[in-house]
Amino acid sequence: MQTVLGANGQIAVELTRELYRSHTHDIRLVSRHPQKVHDSDELVAADLTDAEATSRAVAGSEIAYLTVGLPLDSQLWEEQFPTMMRNVIDACVEHVTTLVYFDNTYMYPGSTAPQTESTPFAPNGRKGRVRAEMTSMLLREMEAGRIDAVICRAPEFYGPGRTSSYTNTLVLDRIKAGKRPLVPVNADAVRSLLWTPDASRAMALIGNTPDAYGRTWHLPVDPHRLTYRQLIAVASEVTGRRIPFTVLPVAAFRLGSLVSQPLKEMSELLPRYRGDNVFDSSEFTRRFPDFAVTSYRDGIAQVLGESR
């Protein structure tokens, strides 16, 4: 049995498909209101902030994947995410279940220095501090030998379907809708973007590779990184039309944050858009050289093709 904790999100759905396609049909999906991806999926409704419910959800699982997401609300993150992590760790220890944790880069410094698996944590906001707390909690348990786990870390992602990211929301989804894309802060800074189906395929592969455990992996991105200006130029080629765009300066986000909670929540992430973002996934590429990474052009074409 392989169990997806935090089912129904885009990453979890793609992960479920890949597990079924390449690894096992014995899959359990866990969330407050889980929905089947395949007819054979087992559904378990559970609140991961409840320790007993989490234990019941994990029981009988060989591998558990923690992919749970919450709305971008700092207070909600502080109240729920660390509790979820504690409960999942304890449940995996209790049931001798290995854990695959889908992590992000919010705890990294918002600088232009290349990010590797050994980049030290230096969060510059509340959400970053929560992610650092969660990951540090798991690392301590791994180092103590209490749990067999692996951390799969992702930068900002983009992708098909219900993928929710700033690149999708501000740029690609607006292009699909025939609207002018909005570029956060800097159109000429290099971005490292992870294609969501690649993230899920890589996580399933890592989870089913026993010698990959006990460490952190950066999930694979196309190394031919694009700026937003270049990304929109590719979108212009794909659609066959010129696509003008607007750059939103930091001042615009600060003004908007006075009346918009989502913009307020984004404020701590803005330093990451000022300069180049170089997320290095070369260790994954060396370990899994046959893994086919989706190019930015192919990914952009697929997202934009969904509207036609």
PDB file of C-alpha atoms in Angstrom:
ATOM      1  CA  MET A   1       0.000   0.000   0.000  1.00  0.00           C
ATOM      2  CA  GLN A   2       1.274   3.452  -0.958  1.00  0.00           C
ATOM      3  CA  THR A   3      -0.601   6.375   0.591  1.00  0.00           C
ATOM      4  CA  VAL A   4      -0.895   9.984  -0.579  1.00  0.00           C
ATOM      5  CA  LEU A   5      -1.501  12.338   2.334  1.00  0.00           C
ATOM      6  CA  GLY A   6      -3.061  15.546   1.081  1.00  0.00           C
ATOM      7  CA  ALA A   7      -4.762  14.083  -1.969  1.00  0.00           C
ATOM      8  CA  ASN A   8      -6.725  16.062  -4.611  1.00  0.00           C
ATOM      9  CA  GLY A   9      -4.184  18.833  -5.268  1.00  0.00           C
ATOM     10  CA  GLN A  10      -2.505  18.940  -8.689  1.00  0.00           C
ATOM     11  CA  ILE A  11       0.786  17.458  -7.416  1.00  0.00           C
ATOM     12  CA  ALA A  12      -1.058  14.696  -5.546  1.00  0.00           C
ATOM     13  CA  VAL A  13      -3.272  13.819  -8.521  1.00  0.00           C
ATOM     14  CA  GLU A  14      -0.281  13.584 -10.867  1.00  0.00           C
ATOM     15  CA  LEU A  15       1.586  11.551  -8.226  1.00  0.00           C
ATOM     16  CA  THR A  16      -1.335   9.138  -7.938  1.00  0.00           C
ATOM     17  CA  ARG A  17      -1.399   8.673 -11.701  1.00  0.00           C
ATOM     18  CA  GLU A  18       2.332   7.973 -11.818  1.00  0.00           C
ATOM     19  CA  LEU A  19       2.220   5.524  -8.923  1.00  0.00           C
ATOM     20  CA  TYR A  20      -0.594   3.641 -10.672  1.00  0.00           C
ATOM     21  CA  ARG A  21       1.139   3.768 -14.054  1.00  0.00           C
ATOM     22  CA  SER A  22       4.618   2.708 -12.950  1.00  0.00           C
ATOM     23  CA  HIS A  23       4.689   1.286  -9.425  1.00  0.00           C
ATOM     24  CA  THR A  24       1.493  -0.046  -7.803  1.00  0.00           C
ATOM     25  CA  HIS A  25      -2.302  -0.178  -8.056  1.00  0.00           C
ATOM     26  CA  ASP A  26      -2.588  -0.460  -4.267  1.00  0.00           C
ATOM     27  CA  ILE A  27      -3.075   3.235  -3.513  1.00  0.00           C
ATOM     28  CA  ARG A  28      -4.795   5.057  -0.652  1.00  0.00           C
ATOM     29  CA  LEU A  29      -5.812   8.713  -0.962  1.00  0.00           C
ATOM     30  CA  VAL A  30      -6.155  10.742   2.216  1.00  0.00           C
ATOM     31  CA  SER A  31      -7.585  14.231   2.722  1.00  0.00           C
ATOM     32  CA  ARG A  32     -10.563  15.857   4.373  1.00  0.00           C
ATOM     33  CA  HIS A  33     -12.672  15.070   1.281  1.00  0.00           C
ATOM     34  CA  PRO A  34     -10.702  12.644  -0.933  1.00  0.00           C
ATOM     35  CA  GLN A  35     -11.763  11.817  -4.468  1.00  0.00           C
ATOM     36  CA  LYS A  36     -10.750   8.831  -6.581  1.00  0.00           C
ATOM     37  CA  VAL A  37      -8.312   9.183  -9.450  1.00  0.00           C
ATOM     38  CA  HIS A  38      -8.652   5.479 -10.368  1.00  0.00           C
ATOM     39  CA  ASP A  39     -11.527   3.122  -9.612  1.00  0.00           C
ATOM     40  CA  SER A  40      -9.275   0.984  -7.423  1.00  0.00           C
ATOM     41  CA  ASP A  41      -8.107   3.842  -5.178  1.00  0.00           C
ATOM     42  CA  GLU A  42      -8.940   3.489  -1.482  1.00  0.00           C
ATOM     43  CA  LEU A  43     -10.308   6.685   0.066  1.00  0.00           C
ATOM     44  CA  VAL A  44      -9.756   7.720   3.685  1.00  0.00           C
ATOM     45  CA  ALA A  45     -11.160  10.979   5.036  1.00  0.00           C
ATOM     46  CA  ALA A  46      -8.851  12.380   7.689  1.00  0.00           C
ATOM     47  CA  ASP A  47      -7.733  15.655   9.240  1.00  0.00           C
ATOM     48  CA  LEU A  48      -3.941  15.506   9.550  1.00  0.00           C
ATOM     49  CA  THR A  49      -4.012  17.913  12.494  1.00  0.00           C
ATOM     50  CA  ASP A  50      -5.689  15.048  14.407  1.00  0.00           C
ATOM     51  CA  ALA A  51      -3.041  12.567  15.598  1.00  0.00           C
ATOM     52  CA  GLU A  52      -5.398   9.583  15.860  1.00  0.00           C
ATOM     53  CA  ALA A  53      -6.918  10.211  12.446  1.00  0.00           C
ATOM     54  CA  THR A  54      -3.447  10.525  10.945  1.00  0.00           C
ATOM     55  CA  SER A  55      -2.376   7.240  12.508  1.00  0.00           C
ATOM     56  CA  ARG A  56      -5.425   5.475  11.073  1.00  0.00           C
ATOM     57  CA  ALA A  57      -4.744   6.995   7.646  1.00  0.00           C
ATOM     58  CA  VAL A  58      -1.139   5.761   7.598  1.00  0.00           C
ATOM     59  CA  ALA A  59      -1.755   2.296   9.096  1.00  0.00           C
ATOM     60  CA  GLY A  60      -0.884  -0.508   6.695  1.00  0.00           C
ATOM     61  CA  SER A  61       1.102   1.727   4.341  1.00  0.00           C
ATOM     62  CA  GLU A  62       4.535   0.792   3.061  1.00  0.00           C
ATOM     63  CA  ILE A  63       5.182   4.345   1.807  1.00  0.00           C
ATOM     64  CA  ALA A  64       3.414   7.611   2.656  1.00  0.00           C
ATOM     65  CA  TYR A  65       3.764  10.764   0.544  1.00  0.00           C
ATOM     66  CA  LEU A  66       3.126  14.034   2.353  1.00  0.00           C
ATOM     67  CA  THR A  67       1.865  16.478  -0.288  1.00  0.00           C
ATOM     68  CA  VAL A  68      -0.666  18.416   1.768  1.00  0.00           C
ATOM     69  CA  GLY A  69      -1.153  22.081   0.922  1.00  0.00           C
ATOM     70  CA  LEU A  70      -2.811  25.012   2.653  1.00  0.00           C
ATOM     71  CA  PRO A  71      -3.947  28.410   1.366  1.00  0.00           C
ATOM     72  CA  LEU A  72      -1.262  31.119   1.464  1.00  0.00           C
ATOM     73  CA  ASP A  73      -2.185  32.282   4.961  1.00  0.00           C
ATOM     74  CA  SER A  74       0.717  32.712   7.378  1.00  0.00           C
ATOM     75  CA  GLN A  75      -1.385  32.269  10.503  1.00  0.00           C
ATOM     76  CA  LEU A  76      -2.985  29.107   9.148  1.00  0.00           C
ATOM     77  CA  TRP A  77       0.450  27.741   8.238  1.00  0.00           C
ATOM     78  CA  GLU A  78       1.789  28.443  11.735  1.00  0.00           C
ATOM     79  CA  GLU A  79      -1.227  26.821  13.371  1.00  0.00           C
ATOM     80  CA  GLN A  80      -1.500  23.682  11.243  1.00  0.00           C
ATOM     81  CA  PHE A  81       1.586  22.733   9.241  1.00  0.00           C
ATOM     82  CA  PRO A  82       3.965  21.872  12.145  1.00  0.00           C
ATOM     83  CA  THR A  83       1.198  19.852  13.821  1.00  0.00           C
ATOM     84  CA  MET A  84       0.590  17.934  10.596  1.00  0.00           C
ATOM     85  CA  MET A  85       4.287  17.164  10.242  1.00  0.00           C
ATOM     86  CA  ARG A  86       4.530  15.972  13.854  1.00  0.00           C
ATOM     87  CA  ASN A  87       1.492  13.736  13.454  1.00  0.00           C
ATOM     88  CA  VAL A  88       2.685  12.263  10.149  1.00  0.00           C
ATOM     89  CA  ILE A  89       6.164  11.522  11.538  1.00  0.00           C
ATOM     90  CA  ASP A  90       4.695   9.844  14.613  1.00  0.00           C
ATOM     91  CA  ALA A  91       2.270   7.796  12.503  1.00  0.00           C
ATOM     92  CA  CYS A  92       5.041   6.647  10.159  1.00  0.00           C
ATOM     93  CA  VAL A  93       7.231   5.655  13.121  1.00  0.00           C
ATOM     94  CA  GLU A  94       4.328   3.805  14.734  1.00  0.00           C
ATOM     95  CA  HIS A  95       3.473   1.834  11.585  1.00  0.00           C
ATOM     96  CA  VAL A  96       7.045   1.444  10.239  1.00  0.00           C
ATOM     97  CA  THR A  97       6.116   3.394   7.121  1.00  0.00           C
ATOM     98  CA  THR A  98       8.664   5.227   4.993  1.00  0.00           C
ATOM     99  CA  LEU A  99       7.924   8.902   4.327  1.00  0.00           C
ATOM    100  CA  VAL A 100       8.363  10.978   1.169  1.00  0.00           C
ATOM    101  CA  TYR A 101       7.967  14.680   1.916  1.00  0.00           C
ATOM    102  CA  PHE A 102       7.161  17.203  -0.828  1.00  0.00           C
ATOM    103  CA  ASP A 103       8.974  20.360   0.287  1.00  0.00           C
ATOM    104  CA  ASN A 104       9.503  23.837  -1.158  1.00  0.00           C
ATOM    105  CA  THR A 105      12.228  26.510  -1.111  1.00  0.00           C
ATOM    106  CA  TYR A 106      10.593  29.163   1.067  1.00  0.00           C
ATOM    107  CA  MET A 107      13.230  28.596   3.748  1.00  0.00           C
ATOM    108  CA  TYR A 108      16.092  29.438   1.378  1.00  0.00           C
ATOM    109  CA  PRO A 109      17.516  32.980   1.319  1.00  0.00           C
ATOM    110  CA  GLY A 110      15.935  35.165  -1.355  1.00  0.00           C
ATOM    111  CA  SER A 111      19.283  35.779  -3.048  1.00  0.00           C
ATOM    112  CA  THR A 112      20.703  35.144  -6.513  1.00  0.00           C
ATOM    113  CA  ALA A 113      23.152  32.488  -5.253  1.00  0.00           C
ATOM    114  CA  PRO A 114      22.552  29.040  -6.827  1.00  0.00           C
ATOM    115  CA  GLN A 115      20.417  26.817  -4.607  1.00  0.00           C
ATOM    116  CA  THR A 116      21.638  23.290  -3.905  1.00  0.00           C
ATOM    117  CA  GLU A 117      20.537  20.643  -1.432  1.00  0.00           C
ATOM    118  CA  SER A 118      23.124  22.007   1.019  1.00  0.00           C
ATOM    119  CA  THR A 119      21.944  25.638   0.869  1.00  0.00           C
ATOM    120  CA  PRO A 120      21.456  26.769   4.498  1.00  0.00           C
ATOM    121  CA  PHE A 121      18.030  27.849   5.675  1.00  0.00           C
ATOM    122  CA  ALA A 122      17.601  31.620   6.027  1.00  0.00           C
ATOM    123  CA  PRO A 123      13.863  32.351   5.839  1.00  0.00           C
ATOM    124  CA  ASN A 124      12.838  35.986   5.525  1.00  0.00           C
ATOM    125  CA  GLY A 125       9.165  35.686   6.428  1.00  0.00           C
ATOM    126  CA  ARG A 126       6.557  33.794   8.404  1.00  0.00           C
ATOM    127  CA  LYS A 127       5.804  31.161   5.777  1.00  0.00           C
ATOM    128  CA  GLY A 128       9.503  30.513   5.236  1.00  0.00           C
ATOM    129  CA  ARG A 129      10.008  30.037   8.959  1.00  0.00           C
ATOM    130  CA  VAL A 130       7.152  27.519   9.075  1.00  0.00           C
ATOM    131  CA  ARG A 131       8.647  25.496   6.218  1.00  0.00           C
ATOM    132  CA  ALA A 132      12.066  25.592   7.886  1.00  0.00           C
ATOM    133  CA  GLU A 133      10.505  24.355  11.129  1.00  0.00           C
ATOM    134  CA  MET A 134       8.751  21.465   9.386  1.00  0.00           C
ATOM    135  CA  THR A 135      11.791  20.346   7.426  1.00  0.00           C
ATOM    136  CA  SER A 136      14.110  20.694  10.408  1.00  0.00           C
ATOM    137  CA  MET A 137      11.723  18.583  12.474  1.00  0.00           C
ATOM    138  CA  LEU A 138      11.872  15.796   9.911  1.00  0.00           C
ATOM    139  CA  LEU A 139      15.656  16.062   9.464  1.00  0.00           C
ATOM    140  CA  ARG A 140      16.177  15.655  13.220  1.00  0.00           C
ATOM    141  CA  GLU A 141      14.077  12.479  13.229  1.00  0.00           C
ATOM    142  CA  MET A 142      15.937  11.149  10.194  1.00  0.00           C
ATOM    143  CA  GLU A 143      19.331  11.852  11.769  1.00  0.00           C
ATOM    144  CA  ALA A 144      18.205  10.181  14.998  1.00  0.00           C
ATOM    145  CA  GLY A 145      17.281   7.072  13.011  1.00  0.00           C
ATOM    146  CA  ARG A 146      13.632   7.125  14.090  1.00  0.00           C
ATOM    147  CA  ILE A 147      12.227   7.294  10.572  1.00  0.00           C
ATOM    148  CA  ASP A 148      13.236   6.247   7.069  1.00  0.00           C
ATOM    149  CA  ALA A 149      12.362   9.305   4.984  1.00  0.00           C
ATOM    150  CA  VAL A 150      13.349  11.382   1.988  1.00  0.00           C
ATOM    151  CA  ILE A 151      12.762  15.063   1.201  1.00  0.00           C
ATOM    152  CA  CYS A 152      11.797  16.114  -2.336  1.00  0.00           C
ATOM    153  CA  ARG A 153      12.247  19.871  -2.710  1.00  0.00           C
ATOM    154  CA  ALA A 154      10.636  21.953  -5.441  1.00  0.00           C
ATOM    155  CA  PRO A 155      11.033  25.550  -6.583  1.00  0.00           C
ATOM    156  CA  GLU A 156       8.031  27.456  -7.944  1.00  0.00           C
ATOM    157  CA  PHE A 157       6.126  25.264 -10.336  1.00  0.00           C
ATOM    158  CA  TYR A 158       3.990  25.668 -13.428  1.00  0.00           C
ATOM    159  CA  GLY A 159       1.815  23.165 -15.181  1.00  0.00           C
ATOM    160  CA  PRO A 160      -1.478  21.962 -16.624  1.00  0.00           C
ATOM    161  CA  GLY A 161      -4.898  21.498 -15.090  1.00  0.00           C
ATOM    162  CA  ARG A 162      -5.464  23.098 -11.702  1.00  0.00           C
ATOM    163  CA  THR A 163      -1.822  23.979 -11.104  1.00  0.00           C
ATOM    164  CA  SER A 164      -1.773  26.944  -8.733  1.00  0.00           C
ATOM    165  CA  SER A 165       1.346  29.123  -8.826  1.00  0.00           C
ATOM    166  CA  TYR A 166       2.155  32.753  -9.494  1.00  0.00           C
ATOM    167  CA  THR A 167       3.538  31.855 -12.919  1.00  0.00           C
ATOM    168  CA  ASN A 168       0.291  30.123 -13.825  1.00  0.00           C
ATOM    169  CA  THR A 169      -2.019  32.687 -12.240  1.00  0.00           C
ATOM    170  CA  LEU A 170      -0.301  35.908 -13.312  1.00  0.00           C
ATOM    171  CA  VAL A 171       1.187  34.851 -16.635  1.00  0.00           C
ATOM    172  CA  LEU A 172       0.053  31.634 -18.320  1.00  0.00           C
ATOM    173  CA  ASP A 173      -3.581  31.601 -17.224  1.00  0.00           C
ATOM    174  CA  ARG A 174      -3.983  35.223 -18.279  1.00  0.00           C
ATOM    175  CA  ILE A 175      -2.493  34.449 -21.690  1.00  0.00           C
ATOM    176  CA  LYS A 176      -4.943  31.551 -22.054  1.00  0.00           C
ATOM    177  CA  ALA A 177      -7.796  33.925 -21.195  1.00  0.00           C
ATOM    178  CA  GLY A 178      -6.649  36.498 -23.751  1.00  0.00           C
ATOM    179  CA  LYS A 179      -5.576  38.907 -21.034  1.00  0.00           C
ATOM    180  CA  ARG A 180      -2.329  40.806 -20.623  1.00  0.00           C
ATOM    181  CA  PRO A 181       0.120  38.789 -18.464  1.00  0.00           C
ATOM    182  CA  LEU A 182       1.428  40.402 -15.297  1.00  0.00           C
ATOM    183  CA  VAL A 183       5.105  39.823 -14.501  1.00  0.00           C
ATOM    184  CA  PRO A 184       6.127  40.087 -10.844  1.00  0.00           C
ATOM    185  CA  VAL A 185       8.942  42.610 -10.220  1.00  0.00           C
ATOM    186  CA  ASN A 186      11.464  41.799 -12.976  1.00  0.00           C
ATOM    187  CA  ALA A 187      10.938  40.453 -16.507  1.00  0.00           C
ATOM    188  CA  ASP A 188      14.654  39.812 -17.067  1.00  0.00           C
ATOM    189  CA  ALA A 189      15.523  37.687 -14.039  1.00  0.00           C
ATOM    190  CA  VAL A 190      16.115  34.008 -14.781  1.00  0.00           C
ATOM    191  CA  ARG A 191      13.460  31.708 -13.267  1.00  0.00           C
ATOM    192  CA  SER A 192      13.716  28.035 -12.284  1.00  0.00           C
ATOM    193  CA  LEU A 193      10.268  26.540 -12.792  1.00  0.00           C
ATOM    194  CA  LEU A 194       9.287  22.930 -12.163  1.00  0.00           C
ATOM    195  CA  TRP A 195       6.715  21.257 -14.433  1.00  0.00           C
ATOM    196  CA  THR A 196       4.147  19.703 -12.067  1.00  0.00           C
ATOM    197  CA  PRO A 197       3.890  16.298 -13.819  1.00  0.00           C
ATOM    198  CA  ASP A 198       7.717  16.083 -13.679  1.00  0.00           C
ATOM    199  CA  ALA A 199       7.598  16.809  -9.940  1.00  0.00           C
ATOM    200  CA  SER A 200       5.136  13.991  -9.363  1.00  0.00           C
ATOM    201  CA  ARG A 201       6.953  11.503 -11.627  1.00  0.00           C
ATOM    202  CA  ALA A 202      10.245  12.266  -9.884  1.00  0.00           C
ATOM    203  CA  MET A 203       8.715  11.960  -6.425  1.00  0.00           C
ATOM    204  CA  ALA A 204       7.194   8.565  -7.272  1.00  0.00           C
ATOM    205  CA  LEU A 205      10.552   7.422  -8.637  1.00  0.00           C
ATOM    206  CA  ILE A 206      12.445   8.571  -5.541  1.00  0.00           C
ATOM    207  CA  GLY A 207       9.852   7.038  -3.227  1.00  0.00           C
ATOM    208  CA  ASN A 208      10.293   3.664  -4.927  1.00  0.00           C
ATOM    209  CA  THR A 209      14.119   3.791  -4.958  1.00  0.00           C
ATOM    210  CA  PRO A 210      15.282   2.494  -1.562  1.00  0.00           C
ATOM    211  CA  ASP A 211      18.812   3.878  -1.766  1.00  0.00           C
ATOM    212  CA  ALA A 212      17.459   7.409  -2.432  1.00  0.00           C
ATOM    213  CA  TYR A 213      16.246   7.705   1.154  1.00  0.00           C
ATOM    214  CA  GLY A 214      17.953   9.505   4.033  1.00  0.00           C
ATOM    215  CA  ARG A 215      18.600  12.803   2.247  1.00  0.00           C
ATOM    216  CA  THR A 216      17.148  15.772   0.357  1.00  0.00           C
ATOM    217  CA  TRP A 217      16.714  15.836  -3.420  1.00  0.00           C
ATOM    218  CA  HIS A 218      16.077  18.853  -5.602  1.00  0.00           C
ATOM    219  CA  LEU A 219      13.405  17.790  -8.066  1.00  0.00           C
ATOM    220  CA  PRO A 220      14.380  18.126 -11.742  1.00  0.00           C
ATOM    221  CA  VAL A 221      13.929  21.357 -13.702  1.00  0.00           C
ATOM    222  CA  ASP A 222      14.816  22.164 -17.307  1.00  0.00           C
ATOM    223  CA  PRO A 223      18.359  23.597 -16.953  1.00  0.00           C
ATOM    224  CA  HIS A 224      17.747  25.952 -19.906  1.00  0.00           C
ATOM    225  CA  ARG A 225      16.127  28.506 -17.607  1.00  0.00           C
ATOM    226  CA  LEU A 226      14.041  31.346 -19.019  1.00  0.00           C
ATOM    227  CA  THR A 227      13.243  34.867 -17.912  1.00  0.00           C
ATOM    228  CA  TYR A 228       9.603  35.903 -17.909  1.00  0.00           C
ATOM    229  CA  ARG A 229      10.322  37.964 -21.016  1.00  0.00           C
ATOM    230  CA  GLN A 230      11.619  34.841 -22.756  1.00  0.00           C
ATOM    231  CA  LEU A 231       8.780  32.713 -21.426  1.00  0.00           C
ATOM    232  CA  ILE A 232       6.224  35.128 -22.862  1.00  0.00           C
ATOM    233  CA  ALA A 233       8.169  35.197 -26.156  1.00  0.00           C
ATOM    234  CA  VAL A 234       7.819  31.406 -26.329  1.00  0.00           C
ATOM    235  CA  ALA A 235       4.104  31.790 -25.598  1.00  0.00           C
ATOM    236  CA  SER A 236       3.914  34.264 -28.498  1.00  0.00           C
ATOM    237  CA  GLU A 237       5.528  31.712 -30.815  1.00  0.00           C
ATOM    238  CA  VAL A 238       3.183  28.977 -29.619  1.00  0.00           C
ATOM    239  CA  THR A 239       0.038  31.055 -30.031  1.00  0.00           C
ATOM    240  CA  GLY A 240       1.147  32.884 -33.166  1.00  0.00           C
ATOM    241  CA  ARG A 241       0.334  36.281 -31.739  1.00  0.00           C
ATOM    242  CA  ARG A 242       2.288  39.074 -30.120  1.00  0.00           C
ATOM    243  CA  ILE A 243       1.718  39.097 -26.353  1.00  0.00           C
ATOM    244  CA  PRO A 244       2.474  42.378 -24.555  1.00  0.00           C
ATOM    245  CA  PHE A 245       2.935  42.236 -20.785  1.00  0.00           C
ATOM    246  CA  THR A 246       3.040  44.486 -17.736  1.00  0.00           C
ATOM    247  CA  VAL A 247       5.699  44.334 -15.029  1.00  0.00           C
ATOM    248  CA  LEU A 248       4.279  44.834 -11.543  1.00  0.00           C
ATOM    249  CA  PRO A 249       6.883  46.637  -9.379  1.00  0.00           C
ATOM    250  CA  VAL A 250       7.263  45.968  -5.668  1.00  0.00           C
ATOM    251  CA  ALA A 251       5.412  49.229  -4.948  1.00  0.00           C
ATOM    252  CA  ALA A 252       2.330  47.899  -6.760  1.00  0.00           C
ATOM    253  CA  PHE A 253       2.278  44.785  -4.564  1.00  0.00           C
ATOM    254  CA  ARG A 254       2.728  46.876  -1.418  1.00  0.00           C
ATOM    255  CA  LEU A 255      -0.146  49.130  -2.396  1.00  0.00           C
ATOM    256  CA  GLY A 256      -2.325  46.187  -3.320  1.00  0.00           C
ATOM    257  CA  SER A 257      -1.533  44.420  -0.057  1.00  0.00           C
ATOM    258  CA  LEU A 258      -3.427  47.154   1.786  1.00  0.00           C
ATOM    259  CA  VAL A 259      -6.688  45.878   0.319  1.00  0.00           C
ATOM    260  CA  SER A 260      -5.850  42.320  -0.802  1.00  0.00           C
ATOM    261  CA  GLN A 261      -4.890  39.525   1.597  1.00  0.00           C
ATOM    262  CA  PRO A 262      -3.393  37.341  -1.184  1.00  0.00           C
ATOM    263  CA  LEU A 263      -1.081  40.202  -2.232  1.00  0.00           C
ATOM    264  CA  LYS A 264      -0.164  40.764   1.415  1.00  0.00           C
ATOM    265  CA  GLU A 265       0.720  37.099   1.766  1.00  0.00           C
ATOM    266  CA  MET A 266       2.894  37.289  -1.362  1.00  0.00           C
ATOM    267  CA  SER A 267       4.970  40.198  -0.021  1.00  0.00           C
ATOM    268  CA  GLU A 268       7.572  38.034   1.738  1.00  0.00           C
ATOM    269  CA  LEU A 269       8.231  36.184  -1.528  1.00  0.00           C
ATOM    270  CA  LEU A 270       8.911  39.280  -3.658  1.00  0.00           C
ATOM    271  CA  PRO A 271      12.710  39.333  -3.054  1.00  0.00           C
ATOM    272  CA  ARG A 272      12.835  36.028  -4.936  1.00  0.00           C
ATOM    273  CA  TYR A 273      11.610  37.779  -8.088  1.00  0.00           C
ATOM    274  CA  ARG A 274      14.110  40.656  -8.076  1.00  0.00           C
ATOM    275  CA  GLY A 275      17.081  38.646  -9.315  1.00  0.00           C
ATOM    276  CA  ASP A 276      17.950  35.305 -10.899  1.00  0.00           C
ATOM    277  CA  ASN A 277      16.564  32.168  -9.293  1.00  0.00           C
ATOM    278  CA  VAL A 278      18.905  29.250 -10.004  1.00  0.00           C
ATOM    279  CA  PHE A 279      17.601  26.012  -8.512  1.00  0.00           C
ATOM    280  CA  ASP A 280      20.237  23.333  -9.107  1.00  0.00           C
ATOM    281  CA  SER A 281      18.814  19.831  -9.688  1.00  0.00           C
ATOM    282  CA  SER A 282      21.993  18.323 -11.118  1.00  0.00           C
ATOM    283  CA  GLU A 283      22.302  15.711  -8.352  1.00  0.00           C
ATOM    284  CA  PHE A 284      18.964  14.209  -9.376  1.00  0.00           C
ATOM    285  CA  THR A 285      20.046  14.240 -13.023  1.00  0.00           C
ATOM    286  CA  ARG A 286      23.268  12.385 -12.184  1.00  0.00           C
ATOM    287  CA  ARG A 287      21.427   9.789 -10.088  1.00  0.00           C
ATOM    288  CA  PHE A 288      18.538   9.315 -12.559  1.00  0.00           C
ATOM    289  CA  PRO A 289      20.071  10.085 -15.979  1.00  0.00           C
ATOM    290  CA  ASP A 290      17.205   8.461 -17.909  1.00  0.00           C
ATOM    291  CA  PHE A 291      14.548  10.730 -16.413  1.00  0.00           C
ATOM    292  CA  ALA A 292      13.102  12.895 -19.222  1.00  0.00           C
ATOM    293  CA  VAL A 293      12.624  16.493 -18.055  1.00  0.00           C
ATOM    294  CA  THR A 294       9.925  18.501 -19.837  1.00  0.00           C
ATOM    295  CA  SER A 295      11.315  21.519 -21.673  1.00  0.00           C
ATOM    296  CA  TYR A 296       9.862  24.947 -20.966  1.00  0.00           C
ATOM    297  CA  ARG A 297       8.656  25.202 -24.549  1.00  0.00           C
ATOM    298  CA  ASP A 298       6.818  21.867 -24.364  1.00  0.00           C
ATOM    299  CA  GLY A 299       5.328  22.760 -20.990  1.00  0.00           C
ATOM    300  CA  ILE A 300       4.168  26.208 -22.115  1.00  0.00           C
ATOM    301  CA  ALA A 301       2.684  24.725 -25.281  1.00  0.00           C
ATOM    302  CA  GLN A 302       0.751  22.161 -23.269  1.00  0.00           C
ATOM    303  CA  VAL A 303      -0.653  24.705 -20.812  1.00  0.00           C
ATOM    304  CA  LEU A 304      -1.700  27.097 -23.561  1.00  0.00           C
ATOM    305  CA  GLY A 305      -3.059  24.256 -25.688  1.00  0.00           C
ATOM    306  CA  GLU A 306      -5.604  23.417 -22.980  1.00  0.00           C
ATOM    307  CA  SER A 307      -7.666  26.455 -23.979  1.00  0.00           C
ATOM    308  CA  ARG A 308      -8.007  25.428 -27.639  1.00  0.00           C
TER     309      ARG A 308
END
